[in-house]
Short mmCIF file of C-alpha atoms and ligand atoms in Angstrom, two decimals:
data_model
loop_
_atom_site.label_atom_id
_atom_site.label_comp_id
_atom_site.label_asym_id
_atom_site.label_seq_id
_atom_site.Cartn_x
_atom_site.Cartn_y
_atom_site.Cartn_z
CA MET A 1 0.00 0.00 0.00
CA SER A 2 1.16 3.56 -0.66
CA THR A 3 -0.45 6.96 -0.64
CA ALA A 4 0.10 10.13 -2.68
CA VAL A 5 -0.10 13.43 -0.84
CA ILE A 6 -0.60 16.31 -3.26
CA GLY A 7 -0.02 19.60 -1.46
CA THR A 8 2.74 19.73 1.15
CA GLY A 9 1.92 23.05 2.84
CA GLY A 10 0.62 23.62 6.36
CA LEU A 11 -1.77 20.68 6.48
CA GLY A 12 -0.29 18.34 3.86
CA SER A 13 3.09 18.30 5.60
CA VAL A 14 1.50 17.35 8.94
CA ILE A 15 -0.62 14.62 7.33
CA ALA A 16 2.46 13.26 5.58
CA ARG A 17 4.51 13.22 8.79
CA VAL A 18 1.92 11.36 10.86
CA LEU A 19 1.23 8.83 8.08
CA ALA A 20 4.95 8.24 7.61
CA SER A 21 5.30 7.71 11.38
CA GLY A 22 2.64 5.04 11.08
CA GLY A 23 4.63 3.30 8.34
CA GLU A 24 2.71 4.43 5.23
CA PRO A 25 4.91 4.75 2.11
CA LEU A 26 4.28 8.20 0.57
CA ARG A 27 4.65 9.95 -2.77
CA LEU A 28 4.62 13.72 -2.38
CA SER A 29 4.01 16.58 -4.79
CA SER A 30 3.51 20.33 -4.57
CA ALA A 31 3.04 23.25 -6.94
CA ASP A 32 6.71 23.90 -7.70
CA SER A 33 8.03 20.59 -6.31
CA ALA A 34 10.52 22.33 -3.94
CA SER A 35 8.36 21.97 -0.82
CA ALA A 36 7.62 18.32 -1.66
CA ARG A 37 11.37 17.64 -2.04
CA ARG A 38 12.11 19.36 1.29
CA LEU A 39 9.39 17.40 3.08
CA ALA A 40 10.50 14.07 1.58
CA ALA A 41 14.07 14.77 2.71
CA ASP A 42 12.80 15.74 6.15
CA ILE A 43 10.71 12.56 6.55
CA GLY A 44 13.42 10.37 5.11
CA ARG A 45 12.84 6.68 4.49
CA GLY A 46 9.40 5.87 3.13
CA ALA A 47 8.68 9.25 1.49
CA VAL A 48 9.66 10.21 -2.05
CA ALA A 49 9.13 13.48 -3.90
CA ALA A 50 7.37 12.94 -7.21
CA VAL A 51 8.29 14.86 -10.34
CA ASP A 52 4.74 16.23 -10.64
CA ASN A 53 1.14 15.50 -9.61
CA HIS A 54 0.72 12.73 -12.21
CA ASP A 55 3.92 11.08 -11.07
CA ALA A 56 2.73 11.20 -7.44
CA LEU A 57 -0.13 8.86 -8.36
CA GLN A 58 2.13 6.17 -9.83
CA GLY A 59 1.60 2.98 -7.85
CA ALA A 60 -0.43 4.78 -5.16
CA ASP A 61 -3.66 3.20 -3.87
CA ALA A 62 -4.94 6.46 -2.43
CA VAL A 63 -4.39 10.17 -2.87
CA ILE A 64 -4.85 12.93 -0.33
CA LEU A 65 -5.50 16.31 -1.96
CA ALA A 66 -4.21 18.71 0.73
CA LEU A 67 -4.98 21.76 -1.38
CA ARG A 68 -6.78 25.05 -0.94
CA PHE A 69 -10.37 24.76 -2.10
CA THR A 70 -9.73 27.34 -4.84
CA VAL A 71 -7.15 25.13 -6.63
CA LEU A 72 -8.81 21.77 -5.97
CA LYS A 73 -10.84 21.59 -9.18
CA SER A 74 -7.93 22.50 -11.44
CA VAL A 75 -5.71 19.81 -9.87
CA ILE A 76 -8.50 17.23 -10.11
CA ASP A 77 -8.94 18.12 -13.81
CA GLU A 78 -5.17 17.81 -14.33
CA ILE A 79 -4.91 14.30 -12.83
CA ALA A 80 -8.46 13.03 -13.52
CA ASP A 81 -7.33 10.07 -15.65
CA GLY A 82 -5.20 8.80 -12.76
CA LEU A 83 -7.95 8.98 -10.13
CA THR A 84 -10.21 6.23 -11.42
CA GLY A 85 -10.02 3.21 -9.12
CA LYS A 86 -8.36 5.14 -6.30
CA LEU A 87 -9.46 6.40 -2.92
CA VAL A 88 -9.49 10.22 -3.08
CA VAL A 89 -9.30 11.88 0.34
CA VAL A 90 -10.11 15.58 0.53
CA PRO A 91 -9.35 17.59 3.68
CA SER A 92 -10.00 20.99 2.04
CA ASN A 93 -12.28 23.42 3.83
CA PRO A 94 -14.26 25.65 1.45
CA VAL A 95 -12.96 28.87 2.97
CA GLY A 96 -10.91 31.86 1.86
CA LEU A 97 -10.15 35.38 3.09
CA ASP A 98 -12.23 38.43 2.19
CA ALA A 99 -10.74 41.88 1.47
CA GLN A 100 -10.55 42.62 5.22
CA GLY A 101 -8.72 39.36 5.92
CA ASN A 102 -11.73 37.67 7.51
CA VAL A 103 -12.39 33.99 6.87
CA GLN A 104 -15.38 33.51 4.57
CA ARG A 105 -17.10 30.40 3.26
CA LEU A 106 -16.68 30.10 -0.52
CA LEU A 107 -19.89 28.11 -1.10
CA PRO A 108 -23.49 29.16 -0.58
CA GLU A 109 -24.88 28.57 2.92
CA GLY A 110 -26.01 24.97 3.27
CA GLN A 111 -24.15 23.60 0.23
CA PRO A 112 -21.93 20.70 1.42
CA SER A 113 -18.40 20.99 0.02
CA GLY A 114 -18.28 17.20 -0.37
CA GLU A 115 -21.11 17.31 -2.88
CA VAL A 116 -19.28 19.92 -4.92
CA VAL A 117 -16.03 17.90 -4.86
CA ALA A 118 -17.90 14.69 -5.77
CA GLY A 119 -19.20 16.49 -8.87
CA TRP A 120 -15.62 17.32 -9.94
CA LEU A 121 -14.31 13.74 -9.71
CA PRO A 122 -14.23 11.28 -12.61
CA ALA A 123 -16.33 8.12 -12.50
CA GLY A 124 -14.66 5.35 -10.51
CA ALA A 125 -12.88 7.62 -8.02
CA ARG A 126 -13.91 6.80 -4.44
CA LEU A 127 -14.31 9.97 -2.35
CA ALA A 128 -13.93 10.41 1.39
CA MET A 129 -13.82 13.83 3.04
CA ALA A 130 -11.37 13.49 5.94
CA PHE A 131 -8.18 14.81 7.58
CA GLY A 132 -9.39 18.44 7.46
CA SER A 133 -11.61 18.43 10.54
CA MET A 134 -9.02 19.99 12.83
CA SER A 135 -6.19 22.49 12.61
CA GLY A 136 -2.81 21.06 11.67
CA ASN A 137 -1.32 21.72 15.13
CA LEU A 138 -4.18 20.01 16.90
CA PHE A 139 -4.07 17.11 14.44
CA GLU A 140 -0.37 16.51 15.01
CA SER A 141 -0.58 16.74 18.81
CA ALA A 142 -3.65 14.46 19.02
CA SER A 143 -2.09 11.71 16.89
CA ASN A 144 -1.32 8.50 18.81
CA ARG A 145 -2.98 9.80 21.97
CA SER A 146 -3.03 7.29 24.82
CA PRO A 147 -4.51 5.50 26.62
CA GLU A 148 -7.58 6.30 24.51
CA PRO A 149 -7.01 7.32 20.88
CA ALA A 150 -8.59 10.55 19.63
CA VAL A 151 -11.23 10.29 16.93
CA LEU A 152 -10.89 11.55 13.39
CA PHE A 153 -14.26 11.96 11.70
CA TYR A 154 -14.83 11.23 8.03
CA VAL A 155 -17.76 11.15 5.61
CA THR A 156 -18.29 9.10 2.49
CA ASP A 157 -21.06 7.59 0.38
CA ASP A 158 -18.89 4.63 -0.62
CA ASN A 159 -18.39 1.60 1.64
CA ARG A 160 -15.05 0.65 0.11
CA ALA A 161 -13.79 4.23 0.47
CA GLY A 162 -14.87 4.02 4.12
CA GLU A 163 -12.75 0.92 4.74
CA GLU A 164 -9.78 2.45 2.94
CA VAL A 165 -9.90 5.80 4.70
CA GLU A 166 -10.32 4.03 8.06
CA ARG A 167 -7.02 2.24 7.41
CA LEU A 168 -5.32 5.59 6.71
CA ILE A 169 -6.88 7.21 9.78
CA ARG A 170 -5.62 4.36 11.99
CA THR A 171 -2.19 4.60 10.37
CA ALA A 172 -2.19 8.29 11.32
CA GLY A 173 -2.80 7.35 14.96
CA PHE A 174 -6.53 8.08 15.29
CA GLU A 175 -9.75 6.11 15.74
CA PRO A 176 -11.99 6.57 12.67
CA VAL A 177 -15.65 7.47 13.14
CA LYS A 178 -17.99 7.95 10.20
CA ALA A 179 -20.09 11.09 10.58
CA GLY A 180 -22.40 10.13 7.71
CA GLY A 181 -22.56 10.45 3.95
CA ILE A 182 -20.97 13.14 1.79
CA LYS A 183 -23.93 15.46 2.49
CA GLN A 184 -22.68 15.68 6.09
CA SER A 185 -19.27 17.11 5.09
CA SER A 186 -20.18 20.59 6.42
CA ARG A 187 -20.13 19.17 9.97
CA LEU A 188 -16.38 18.51 9.61
CA GLU A 189 -15.33 21.87 8.19
CA VAL A 190 -14.47 25.19 9.89
CA GLY A 191 -17.66 26.31 11.64
CA GLY A 192 -19.09 22.78 11.71
CA ASP A 193 -20.09 21.15 15.01
CA LEU A 194 -17.44 18.39 14.64
CA HIS A 195 -14.55 20.71 13.72
CA ASP A 196 -11.53 21.00 16.04
CA LEU A 197 -12.91 18.44 18.48
CA ILE A 198 -10.59 16.10 20.35
CA VAL A 199 -12.83 13.35 21.69
CA GLY A 200 -12.72 9.62 22.27
CA PRO A 201 -14.89 7.09 20.41
CA ALA A 202 -17.83 7.00 22.86
CA THR A 203 -18.27 10.78 22.88
CA ALA A 204 -17.79 10.88 19.10
CA ARG A 205 -20.56 8.34 18.54
CA SER A 206 -22.96 10.22 20.78
CA LEU A 207 -22.22 13.43 18.89
CA ILE A 208 -22.92 11.76 15.54
CA GLY A 209 -26.31 10.64 16.77
CA GLY A 210 -27.03 14.08 18.15
CA ALA A 211 -26.89 16.09 14.91
N1 NAP B 301 -3.52 24.31 7.68
C1 NAP B 301 -4.41 23.75 8.49
O1 NAP B 301 -4.23 23.74 9.72
C2 NAP B 301 -5.67 23.12 7.93
C3 NAP B 301 -6.53 22.41 8.80
C4 NAP B 301 -7.67 21.80 8.28
C5 NAP B 301 -7.94 21.90 6.92
N2 NAP B 301 -7.10 22.60 6.11
C6 NAP B 301 -7.42 22.67 4.68
O2 NAP B 301 -6.38 22.06 3.96
C7 NAP B 301 -6.19 22.71 2.71
C8 NAP B 301 -4.72 23.07 2.57
O3 NAP B 301 -4.42 24.04 3.56
P1 NAP B 301 -2.92 24.43 3.89
O4 NAP B 301 -2.97 25.26 5.10
O5 NAP B 301 -2.07 23.22 3.88
O6 NAP B 301 -2.56 25.34 2.62
P2 NAP B 301 -1.10 25.80 2.16
O7 NAP B 301 -0.17 25.85 3.32
O8 NAP B 301 -1.28 27.00 1.33
O9 NAP B 301 -0.59 24.59 1.24
C9 NAP B 301 -1.16 24.37 -0.01
C10 NAP B 301 -0.27 23.38 -0.76
O10 NAP B 301 -0.87 23.19 -2.03
C11 NAP B 301 0.18 23.14 -2.98
N3 NAP B 301 -0.35 23.45 -4.31
C12 NAP B 301 -0.92 24.59 -4.77
N4 NAP B 301 -1.23 24.46 -6.07
C13 NAP B 301 -0.86 23.19 -6.43
C14 NAP B 301 -0.90 22.47 -7.64
N5 NAP B 301 -1.41 22.99 -8.77
N6 NAP B 301 -0.41 21.20 -7.65
C15 NAP B 301 0.12 20.65 -6.52
N7 NAP B 301 0.19 21.30 -5.34
C16 NAP B 301 -0.30 22.55 -5.31
C17 NAP B 301 1.18 24.16 -2.52
O11 NAP B 301 2.42 23.91 -3.16
P3 NAP B 301 3.76 24.76 -2.80
O12 NAP B 301 4.20 24.23 -1.45
O13 NAP B 301 4.71 24.42 -3.87
O14 NAP B 301 3.33 26.20 -2.76
C18 NAP B 301 1.16 23.86 -1.01
O15 NAP B 301 2.07 22.80 -0.72
C19 NAP B 301 -7.11 23.92 2.71
O16 NAP B 301 -8.24 23.66 1.95
C20 NAP B 301 -7.50 24.10 4.17
O17 NAP B 301 -8.82 24.59 4.31
C21 NAP B 301 -5.98 23.21 6.57
#
């Protein structure tokens, strides 16, 4: 098994580090390839910098698109032919900054980002929205918590994608809990009731039921 991480900025680098700690072989790419090369060198054994986004997918079973929402569609279009048959994990929150520097949601109120992303993917790609439900710092510090692991929520409409993303979540040192189908993706994003929560499995399951 190996995973491509496309986008090695604030969040992608943290995701890559925790997955590599869990033993996942990684193929990394970034916009200009320099940050992917630096991160691969930093992680060392098990992580390689790909030449470009297409190359990152070579031999990978899954791809994590750790990209800003505004560039997500163009990267999906660029690598669409390589996504069929793969798990596609999207941690992107549909947010940007307005002219005053305030965080604003880029989609109309009530529109789940997962539905929008699902519409951009080619047939045969298996989508799970995951790994973007907490800030990078929180994510890194909560990984491999003991004695009780912290939960990482995910959503998907695809059972196989659910099994695959659960493996990645466990590899990253978390307990996976499904928060529902893709329509529930807004609960995971900035402003959602499950965002930036560090909870154990029992609390997580009661929260899921309580939406
Ligand atoms: N940062 C967090 O704590 C956090 C937490 C939860 C969710 N998220 C979500 O995660 C997503 C990424 O956030 P971030 O903070 O990691 O952003 P970021 O620091 O700006 O990193 C974005 C990465 O995307 C890469 N990139 C841009 N265009 C690309 C292209 N065409 N092909 C390949 N790579 C490309 C950049 O490459 P270069 O390095 O070469 O510039 C950079 O590595 C966002 O949607 C955000 O909402 C972030």
